PDB file of C-alpha atoms in Angstrom:
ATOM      1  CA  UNK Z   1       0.000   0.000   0.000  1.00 72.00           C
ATOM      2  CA  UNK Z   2       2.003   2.922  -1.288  1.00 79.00           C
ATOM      3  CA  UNK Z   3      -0.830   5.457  -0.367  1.00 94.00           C
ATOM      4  CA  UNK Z   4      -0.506   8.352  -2.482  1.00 96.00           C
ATOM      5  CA  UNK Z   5       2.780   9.291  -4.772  1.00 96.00           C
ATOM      6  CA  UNK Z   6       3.709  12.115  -6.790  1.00 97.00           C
ATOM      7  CA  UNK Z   7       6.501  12.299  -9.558  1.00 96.00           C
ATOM      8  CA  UNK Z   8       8.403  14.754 -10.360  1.00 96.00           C
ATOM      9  CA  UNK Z   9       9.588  15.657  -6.584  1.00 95.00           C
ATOM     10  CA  UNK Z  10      11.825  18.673  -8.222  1.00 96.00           C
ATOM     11  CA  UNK Z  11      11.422  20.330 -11.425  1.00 96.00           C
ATOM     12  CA  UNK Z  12      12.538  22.957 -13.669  1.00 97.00           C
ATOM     13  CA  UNK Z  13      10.963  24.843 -16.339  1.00 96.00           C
ATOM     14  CA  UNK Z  14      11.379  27.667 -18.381  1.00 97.00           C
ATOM     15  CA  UNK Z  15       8.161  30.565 -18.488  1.00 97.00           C
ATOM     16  CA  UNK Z  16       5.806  29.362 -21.161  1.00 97.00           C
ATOM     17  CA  UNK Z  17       7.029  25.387 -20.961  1.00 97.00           C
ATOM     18  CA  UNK Z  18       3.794  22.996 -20.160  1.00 96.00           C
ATOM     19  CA  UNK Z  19       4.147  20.059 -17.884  1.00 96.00           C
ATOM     20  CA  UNK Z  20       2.021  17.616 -16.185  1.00 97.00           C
ATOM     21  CA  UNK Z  21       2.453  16.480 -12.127  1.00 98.00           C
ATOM     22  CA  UNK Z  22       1.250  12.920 -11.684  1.00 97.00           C
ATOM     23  CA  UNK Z  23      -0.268  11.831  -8.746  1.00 98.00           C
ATOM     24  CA  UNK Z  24      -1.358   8.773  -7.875  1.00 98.00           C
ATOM     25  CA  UNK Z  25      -3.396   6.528  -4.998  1.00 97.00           C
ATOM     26  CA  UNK Z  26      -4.068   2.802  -3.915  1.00 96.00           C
ATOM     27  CA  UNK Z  27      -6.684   3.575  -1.050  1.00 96.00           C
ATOM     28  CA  UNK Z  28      -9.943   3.392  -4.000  1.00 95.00           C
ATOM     29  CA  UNK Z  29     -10.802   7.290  -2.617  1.00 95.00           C
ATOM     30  CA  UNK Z  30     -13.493   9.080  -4.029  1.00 93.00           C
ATOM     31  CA  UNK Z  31     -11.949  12.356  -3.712  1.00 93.00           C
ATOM     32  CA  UNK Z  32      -8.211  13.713  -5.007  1.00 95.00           C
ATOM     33  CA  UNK Z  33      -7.089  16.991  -4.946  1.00 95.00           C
ATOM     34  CA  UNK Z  34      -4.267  19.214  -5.810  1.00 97.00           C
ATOM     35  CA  UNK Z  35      -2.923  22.056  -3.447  1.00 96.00           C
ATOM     36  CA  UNK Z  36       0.062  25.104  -3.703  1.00 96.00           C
ATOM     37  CA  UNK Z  37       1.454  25.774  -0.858  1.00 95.00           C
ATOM     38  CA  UNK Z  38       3.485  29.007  -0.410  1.00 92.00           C
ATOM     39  CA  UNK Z  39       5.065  30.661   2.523  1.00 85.00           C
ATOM     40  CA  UNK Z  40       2.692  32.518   4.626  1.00 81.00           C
ATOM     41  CA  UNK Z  41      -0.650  31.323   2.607  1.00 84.00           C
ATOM     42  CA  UNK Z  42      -0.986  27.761   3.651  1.00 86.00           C
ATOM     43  CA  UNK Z  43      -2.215  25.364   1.524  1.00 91.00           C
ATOM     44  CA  UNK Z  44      -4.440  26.678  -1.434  1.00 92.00           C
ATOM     45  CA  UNK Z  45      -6.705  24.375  -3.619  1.00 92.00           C
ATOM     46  CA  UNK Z  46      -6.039  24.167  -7.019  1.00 95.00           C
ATOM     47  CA  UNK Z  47      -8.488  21.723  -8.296  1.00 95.00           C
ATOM     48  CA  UNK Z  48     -10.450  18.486  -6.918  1.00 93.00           C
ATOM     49  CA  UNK Z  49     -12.738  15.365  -7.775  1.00 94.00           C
ATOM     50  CA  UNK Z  50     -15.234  13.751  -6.322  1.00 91.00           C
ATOM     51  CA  UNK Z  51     -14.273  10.707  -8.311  1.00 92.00           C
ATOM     52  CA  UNK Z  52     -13.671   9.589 -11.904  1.00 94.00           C
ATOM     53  CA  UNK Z  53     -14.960  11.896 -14.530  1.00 95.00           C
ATOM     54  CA  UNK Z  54     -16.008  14.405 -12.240  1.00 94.00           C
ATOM     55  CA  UNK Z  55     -13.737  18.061 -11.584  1.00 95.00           C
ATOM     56  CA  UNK Z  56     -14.138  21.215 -10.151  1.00 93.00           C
ATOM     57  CA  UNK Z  57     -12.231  24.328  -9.830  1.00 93.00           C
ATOM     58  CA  UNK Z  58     -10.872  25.383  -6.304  1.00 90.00           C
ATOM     59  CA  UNK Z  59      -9.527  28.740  -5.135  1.00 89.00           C
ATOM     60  CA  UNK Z  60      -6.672  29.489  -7.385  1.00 95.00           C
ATOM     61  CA  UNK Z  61      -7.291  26.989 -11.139  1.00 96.00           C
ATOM     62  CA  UNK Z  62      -5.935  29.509 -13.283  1.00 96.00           C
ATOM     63  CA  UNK Z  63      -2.984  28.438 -15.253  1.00 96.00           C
ATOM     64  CA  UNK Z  64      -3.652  24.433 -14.536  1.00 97.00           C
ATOM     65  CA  UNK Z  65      -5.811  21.795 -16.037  1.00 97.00           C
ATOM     66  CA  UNK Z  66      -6.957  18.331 -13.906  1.00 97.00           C
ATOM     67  CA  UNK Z  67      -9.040  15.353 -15.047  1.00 96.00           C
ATOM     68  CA  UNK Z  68      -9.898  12.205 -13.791  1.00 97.00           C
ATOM     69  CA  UNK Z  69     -10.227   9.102 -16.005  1.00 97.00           C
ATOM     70  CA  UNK Z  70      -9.674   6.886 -13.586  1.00 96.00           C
ATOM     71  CA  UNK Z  71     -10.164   6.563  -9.767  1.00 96.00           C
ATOM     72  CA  UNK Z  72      -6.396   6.339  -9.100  1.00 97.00           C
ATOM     73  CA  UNK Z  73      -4.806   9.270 -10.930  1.00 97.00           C
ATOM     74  CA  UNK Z  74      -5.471  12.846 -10.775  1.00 98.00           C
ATOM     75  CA  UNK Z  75      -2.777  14.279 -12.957  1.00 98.00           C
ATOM     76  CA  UNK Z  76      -2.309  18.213 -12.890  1.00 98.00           C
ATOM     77  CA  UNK Z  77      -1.416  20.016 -16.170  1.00 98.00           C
ATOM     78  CA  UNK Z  78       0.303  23.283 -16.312  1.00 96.00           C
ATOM     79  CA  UNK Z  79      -0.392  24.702 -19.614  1.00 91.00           C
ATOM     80  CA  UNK Z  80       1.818  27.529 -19.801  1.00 96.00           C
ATOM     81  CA  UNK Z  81       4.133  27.843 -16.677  1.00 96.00           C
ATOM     82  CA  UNK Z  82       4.591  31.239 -15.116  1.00 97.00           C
ATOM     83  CA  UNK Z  83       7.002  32.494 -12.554  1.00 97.00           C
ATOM     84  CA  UNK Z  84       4.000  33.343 -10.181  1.00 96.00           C
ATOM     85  CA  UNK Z  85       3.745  29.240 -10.395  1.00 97.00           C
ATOM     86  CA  UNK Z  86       6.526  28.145  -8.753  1.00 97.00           C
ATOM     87  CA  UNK Z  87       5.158  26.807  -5.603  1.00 97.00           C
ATOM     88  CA  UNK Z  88       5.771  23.382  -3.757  1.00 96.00           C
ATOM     89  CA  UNK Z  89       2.757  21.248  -4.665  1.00 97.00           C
ATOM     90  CA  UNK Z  90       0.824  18.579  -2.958  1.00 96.00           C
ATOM     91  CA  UNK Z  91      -1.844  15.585  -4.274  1.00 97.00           C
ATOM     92  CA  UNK Z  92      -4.038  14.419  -1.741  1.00 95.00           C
ATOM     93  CA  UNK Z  93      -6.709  11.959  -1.254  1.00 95.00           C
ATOM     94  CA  UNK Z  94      -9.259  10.698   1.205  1.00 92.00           C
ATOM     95  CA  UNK Z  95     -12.806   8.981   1.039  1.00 89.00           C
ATOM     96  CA  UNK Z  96     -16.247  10.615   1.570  1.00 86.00           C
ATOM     97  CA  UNK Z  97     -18.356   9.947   4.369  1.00 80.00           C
ATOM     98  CA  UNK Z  98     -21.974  11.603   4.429  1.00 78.00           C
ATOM     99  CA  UNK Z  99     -20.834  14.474   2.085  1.00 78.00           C
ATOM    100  CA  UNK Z 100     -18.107  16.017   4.085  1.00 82.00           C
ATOM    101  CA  UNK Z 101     -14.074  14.999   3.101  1.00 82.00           C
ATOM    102  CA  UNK Z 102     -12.571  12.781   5.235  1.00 84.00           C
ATOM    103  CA  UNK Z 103      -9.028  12.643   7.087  1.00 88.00           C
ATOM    104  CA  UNK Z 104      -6.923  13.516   3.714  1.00 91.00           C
ATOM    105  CA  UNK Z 105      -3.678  11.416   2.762  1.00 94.00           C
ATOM    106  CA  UNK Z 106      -0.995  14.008   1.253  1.00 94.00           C
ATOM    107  CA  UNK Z 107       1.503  12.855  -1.197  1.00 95.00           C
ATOM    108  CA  UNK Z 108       4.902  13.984  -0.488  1.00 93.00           C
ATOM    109  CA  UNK Z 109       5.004  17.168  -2.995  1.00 94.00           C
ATOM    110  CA  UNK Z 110       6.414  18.436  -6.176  1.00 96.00           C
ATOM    111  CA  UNK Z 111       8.844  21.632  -6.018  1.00 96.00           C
ATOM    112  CA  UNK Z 112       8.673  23.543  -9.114  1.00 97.00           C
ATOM    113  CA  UNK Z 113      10.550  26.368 -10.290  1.00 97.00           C
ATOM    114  CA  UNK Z 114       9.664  28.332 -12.966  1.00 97.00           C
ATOM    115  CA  UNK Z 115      12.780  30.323 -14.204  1.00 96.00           C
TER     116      UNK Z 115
ATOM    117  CA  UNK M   1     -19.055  29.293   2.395  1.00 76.00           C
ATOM    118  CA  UNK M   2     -16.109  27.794   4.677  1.00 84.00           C
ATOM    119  CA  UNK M   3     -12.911  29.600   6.444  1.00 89.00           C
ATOM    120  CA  UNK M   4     -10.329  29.312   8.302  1.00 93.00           C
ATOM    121  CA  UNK M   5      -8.245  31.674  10.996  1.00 95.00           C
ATOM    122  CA  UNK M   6      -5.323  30.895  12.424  1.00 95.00           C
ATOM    123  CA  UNK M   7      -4.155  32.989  14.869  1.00 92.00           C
ATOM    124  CA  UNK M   8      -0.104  33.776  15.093  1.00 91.00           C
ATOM    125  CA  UNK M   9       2.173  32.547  12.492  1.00 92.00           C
ATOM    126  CA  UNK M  10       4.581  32.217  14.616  1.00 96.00           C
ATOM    127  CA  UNK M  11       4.718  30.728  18.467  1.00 97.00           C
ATOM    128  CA  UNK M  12       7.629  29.848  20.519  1.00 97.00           C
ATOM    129  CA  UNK M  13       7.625  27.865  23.427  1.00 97.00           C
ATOM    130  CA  UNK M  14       9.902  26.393  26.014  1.00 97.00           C
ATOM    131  CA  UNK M  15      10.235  22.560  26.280  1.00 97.00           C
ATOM    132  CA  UNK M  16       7.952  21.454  28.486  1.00 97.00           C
ATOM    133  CA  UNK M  17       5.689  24.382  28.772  1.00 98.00           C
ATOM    134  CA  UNK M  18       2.295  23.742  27.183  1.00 97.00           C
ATOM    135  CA  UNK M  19       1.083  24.498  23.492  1.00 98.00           C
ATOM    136  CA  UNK M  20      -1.483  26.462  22.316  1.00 98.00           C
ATOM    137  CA  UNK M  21      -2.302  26.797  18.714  1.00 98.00           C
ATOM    138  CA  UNK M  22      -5.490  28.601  17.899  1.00 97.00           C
ATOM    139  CA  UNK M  23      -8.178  27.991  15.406  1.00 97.00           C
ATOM    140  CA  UNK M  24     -11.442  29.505  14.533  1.00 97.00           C
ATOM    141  CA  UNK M  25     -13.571  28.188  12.056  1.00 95.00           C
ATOM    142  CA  UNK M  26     -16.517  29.441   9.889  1.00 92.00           C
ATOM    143  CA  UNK M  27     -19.405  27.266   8.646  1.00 87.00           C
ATOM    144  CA  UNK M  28     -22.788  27.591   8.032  1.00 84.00           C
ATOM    145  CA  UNK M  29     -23.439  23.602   8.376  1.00 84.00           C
ATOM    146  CA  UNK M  30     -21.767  21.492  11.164  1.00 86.00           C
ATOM    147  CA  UNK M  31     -18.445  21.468   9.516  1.00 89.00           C
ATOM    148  CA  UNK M  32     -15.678  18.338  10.605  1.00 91.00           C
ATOM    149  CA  UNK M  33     -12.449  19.797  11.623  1.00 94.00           C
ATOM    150  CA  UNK M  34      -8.965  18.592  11.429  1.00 95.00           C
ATOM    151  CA  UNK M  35      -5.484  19.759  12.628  1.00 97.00           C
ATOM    152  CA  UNK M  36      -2.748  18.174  10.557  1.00 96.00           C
ATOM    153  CA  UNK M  37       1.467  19.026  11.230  1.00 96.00           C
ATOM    154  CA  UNK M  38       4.165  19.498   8.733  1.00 95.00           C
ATOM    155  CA  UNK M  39       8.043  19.088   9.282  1.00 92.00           C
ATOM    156  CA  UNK M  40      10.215  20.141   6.978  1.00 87.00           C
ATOM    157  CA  UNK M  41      10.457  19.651   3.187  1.00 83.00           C
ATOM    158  CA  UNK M  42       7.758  16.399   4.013  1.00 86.00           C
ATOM    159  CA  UNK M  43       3.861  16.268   3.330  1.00 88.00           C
ATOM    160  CA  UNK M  44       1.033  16.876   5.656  1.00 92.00           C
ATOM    161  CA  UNK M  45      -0.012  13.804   8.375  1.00 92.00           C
ATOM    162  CA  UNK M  46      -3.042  14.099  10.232  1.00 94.00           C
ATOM    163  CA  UNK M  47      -2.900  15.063  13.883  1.00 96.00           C
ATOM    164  CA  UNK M  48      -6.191  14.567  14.979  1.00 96.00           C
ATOM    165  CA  UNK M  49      -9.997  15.188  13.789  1.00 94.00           C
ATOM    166  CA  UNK M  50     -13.483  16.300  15.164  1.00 94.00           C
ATOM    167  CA  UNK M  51     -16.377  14.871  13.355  1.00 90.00           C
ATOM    168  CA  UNK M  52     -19.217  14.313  15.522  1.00 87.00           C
ATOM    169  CA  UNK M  53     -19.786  12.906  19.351  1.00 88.00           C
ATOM    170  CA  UNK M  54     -17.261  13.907  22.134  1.00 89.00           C
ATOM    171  CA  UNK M  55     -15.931  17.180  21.489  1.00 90.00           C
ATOM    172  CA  UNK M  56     -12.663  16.702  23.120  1.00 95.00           C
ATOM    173  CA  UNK M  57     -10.395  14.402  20.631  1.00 96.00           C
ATOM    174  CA  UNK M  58      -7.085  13.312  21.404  1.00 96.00           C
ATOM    175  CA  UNK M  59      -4.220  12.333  18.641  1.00 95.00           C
ATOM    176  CA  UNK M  60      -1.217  11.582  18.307  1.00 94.00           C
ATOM    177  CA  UNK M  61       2.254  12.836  20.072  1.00 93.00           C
ATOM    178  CA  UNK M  62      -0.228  13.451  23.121  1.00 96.00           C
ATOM    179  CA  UNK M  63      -1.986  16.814  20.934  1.00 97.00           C
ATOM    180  CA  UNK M  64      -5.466  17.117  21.546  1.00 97.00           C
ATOM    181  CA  UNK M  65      -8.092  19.413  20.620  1.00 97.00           C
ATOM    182  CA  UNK M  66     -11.577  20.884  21.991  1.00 96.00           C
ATOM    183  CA  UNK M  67     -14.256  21.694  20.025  1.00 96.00           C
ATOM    184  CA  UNK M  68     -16.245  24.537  21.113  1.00 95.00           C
ATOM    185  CA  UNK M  69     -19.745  25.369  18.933  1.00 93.00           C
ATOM    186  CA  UNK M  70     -20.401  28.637  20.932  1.00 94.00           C
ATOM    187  CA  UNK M  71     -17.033  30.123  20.512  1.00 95.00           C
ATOM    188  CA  UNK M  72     -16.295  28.277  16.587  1.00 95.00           C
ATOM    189  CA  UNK M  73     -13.002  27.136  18.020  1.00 96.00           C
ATOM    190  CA  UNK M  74     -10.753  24.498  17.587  1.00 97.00           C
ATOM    191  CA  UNK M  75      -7.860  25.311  19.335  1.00 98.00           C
ATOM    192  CA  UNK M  76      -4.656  22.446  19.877  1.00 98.00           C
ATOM    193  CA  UNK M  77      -3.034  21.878  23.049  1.00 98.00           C
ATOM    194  CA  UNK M  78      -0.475  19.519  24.200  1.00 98.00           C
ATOM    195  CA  UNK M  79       0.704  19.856  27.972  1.00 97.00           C
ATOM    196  CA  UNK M  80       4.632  19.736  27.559  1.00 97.00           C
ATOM    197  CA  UNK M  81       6.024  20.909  24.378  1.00 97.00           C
ATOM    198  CA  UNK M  82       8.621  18.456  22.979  1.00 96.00           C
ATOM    199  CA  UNK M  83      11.713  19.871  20.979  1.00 96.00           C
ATOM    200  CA  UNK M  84      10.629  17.151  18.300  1.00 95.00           C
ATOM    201  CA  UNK M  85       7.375  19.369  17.827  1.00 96.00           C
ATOM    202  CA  UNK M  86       8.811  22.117  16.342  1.00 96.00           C
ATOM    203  CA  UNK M  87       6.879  22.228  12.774  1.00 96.00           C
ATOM    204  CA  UNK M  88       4.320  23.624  10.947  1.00 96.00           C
ATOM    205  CA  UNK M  89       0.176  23.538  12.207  1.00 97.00           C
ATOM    206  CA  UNK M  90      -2.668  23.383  10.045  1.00 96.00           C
ATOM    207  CA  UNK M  91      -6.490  23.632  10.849  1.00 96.00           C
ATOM    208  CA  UNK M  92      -8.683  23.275   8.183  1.00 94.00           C
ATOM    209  CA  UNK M  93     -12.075  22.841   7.968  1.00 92.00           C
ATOM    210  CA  UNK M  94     -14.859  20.437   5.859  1.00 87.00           C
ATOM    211  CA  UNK M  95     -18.363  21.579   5.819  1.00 78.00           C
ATOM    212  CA  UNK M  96     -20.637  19.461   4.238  1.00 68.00           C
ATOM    213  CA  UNK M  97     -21.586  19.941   0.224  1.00 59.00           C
ATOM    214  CA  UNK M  98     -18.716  19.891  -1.882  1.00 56.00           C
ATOM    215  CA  UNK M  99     -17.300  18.361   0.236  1.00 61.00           C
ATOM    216  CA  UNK M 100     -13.762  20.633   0.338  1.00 76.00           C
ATOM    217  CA  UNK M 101     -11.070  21.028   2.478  1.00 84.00           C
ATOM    218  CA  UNK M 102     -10.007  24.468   3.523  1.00 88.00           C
ATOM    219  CA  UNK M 103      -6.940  25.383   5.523  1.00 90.00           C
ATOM    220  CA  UNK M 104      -5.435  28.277   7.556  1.00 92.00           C
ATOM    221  CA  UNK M 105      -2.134  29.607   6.688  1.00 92.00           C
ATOM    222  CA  UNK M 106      -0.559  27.627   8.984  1.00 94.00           C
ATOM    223  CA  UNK M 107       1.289  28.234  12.387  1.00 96.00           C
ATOM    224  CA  UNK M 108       4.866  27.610  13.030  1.00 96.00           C
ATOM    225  CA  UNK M 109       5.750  26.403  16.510  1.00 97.00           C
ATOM    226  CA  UNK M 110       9.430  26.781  17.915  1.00 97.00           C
ATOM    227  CA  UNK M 111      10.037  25.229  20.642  1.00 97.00           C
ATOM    228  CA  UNK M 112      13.518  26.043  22.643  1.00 96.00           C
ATOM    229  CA  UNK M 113      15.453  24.776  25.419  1.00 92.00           C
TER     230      UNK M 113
END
């Protein structure tokens, strides 16, 4: 049970470069979600799902792209990276119980620089 | 519509003096709330949870939290501060439809000898 990866865990890219974050989970949760955290603002959502085929924008989905074809992977595109988008970036997962999101399982984070 | 406050970004304590991280929540349905740590350059664990039933919930590394309705607190305690809690503390909050999860900006606990 690996629980929930990410790949890249470091990454470079030039302004304007696209590039997808995968993230991945074995625990057969409903809901995955994709977070930028950066110093003094906590942990901001980027997108989520409530499962596969099904995504919705969070606070701050400008610049990325999510879908969900399957119920393990959540993959997060960036379609044309920005310096205001280098951030350290976490996948997380957790069932639903009774409509409200559960205890959440965090992957252990991308850190992206855009140069 | 959900939020969460934090209050300080910053605390520093002596070991063995108690911890006191604040929290105050916003929700307009009975919300489940959730204090989860972060050490350096790793991801976020869970520290403990309120979803319904006793409002006093214990988790791990002898943290526990209250939940208080009247006052829309969730404050975290822990008795004697350890110097192997110095990290970061979230609150965040999960109120029903939609079913997100929405977190303060965090609070950074020192803890010195």
């Amino acid at each position: 049970n690996a629980g929930v990866t990410q790949t890249p865990k470091f990454q470079v890219l030039k302004t304007g470069q696209s590039m997808t974050l995968q993230c991945a989970q074995d625990m057969n949760h409903e809901y995955m979600s994709w977070y930028r955290q950066d110093p003094g603002m906590g942990l901001r959502l980027i997108h989520y799902s409530v499962g596969a085929g099904i995504t919705d924008q969070g606070e701050v989905p400008n610049g990325y792209n999510v879908s969900r074809s399957t119920t393990e992977d959540f993959p997060l595109r960036l379609l044309s990276a920005a310096p205001s988008q280098t951030s350290v970036y976490f996948c997380a997962s957790s069932s639903i119980a009774g409509g409200y999101t559960d205890t959440q399982y965090f992957g252990p984070g991308t850190r992206l620089t855009v140069l | 519509a959900q939020s969460v406050t934090q209050l300080g970004s910053h605390v520093s304590v002596s070991e063995g003096a108690l911890v006191l991280l604040r929290c105050n929540y916003s929700s307009s349905v009975p919300p489940y709330l959730f204090w989860y740590v972060q050490y350096p350059n790793q991801g976020l664990q869970l520290l403990l949870k309120y979803t319904t039933g006793a409002t006093l919930v214990k988790g791990i590394n002898g943290f526990e939290a209250e939940f208080k309705k009247s006052e829309t607190s969730f404050h975290l305690t822990k008795p004697s501060a350890h110097m192997s809690d110095a990290a970061e503390y979230f609150c965040a909050v999960s109120a029903g439809t939609a079913s997100k999860l929405t977190f303060g900006t965090g609070t950074r606990l020192q803890v010195t000898l």
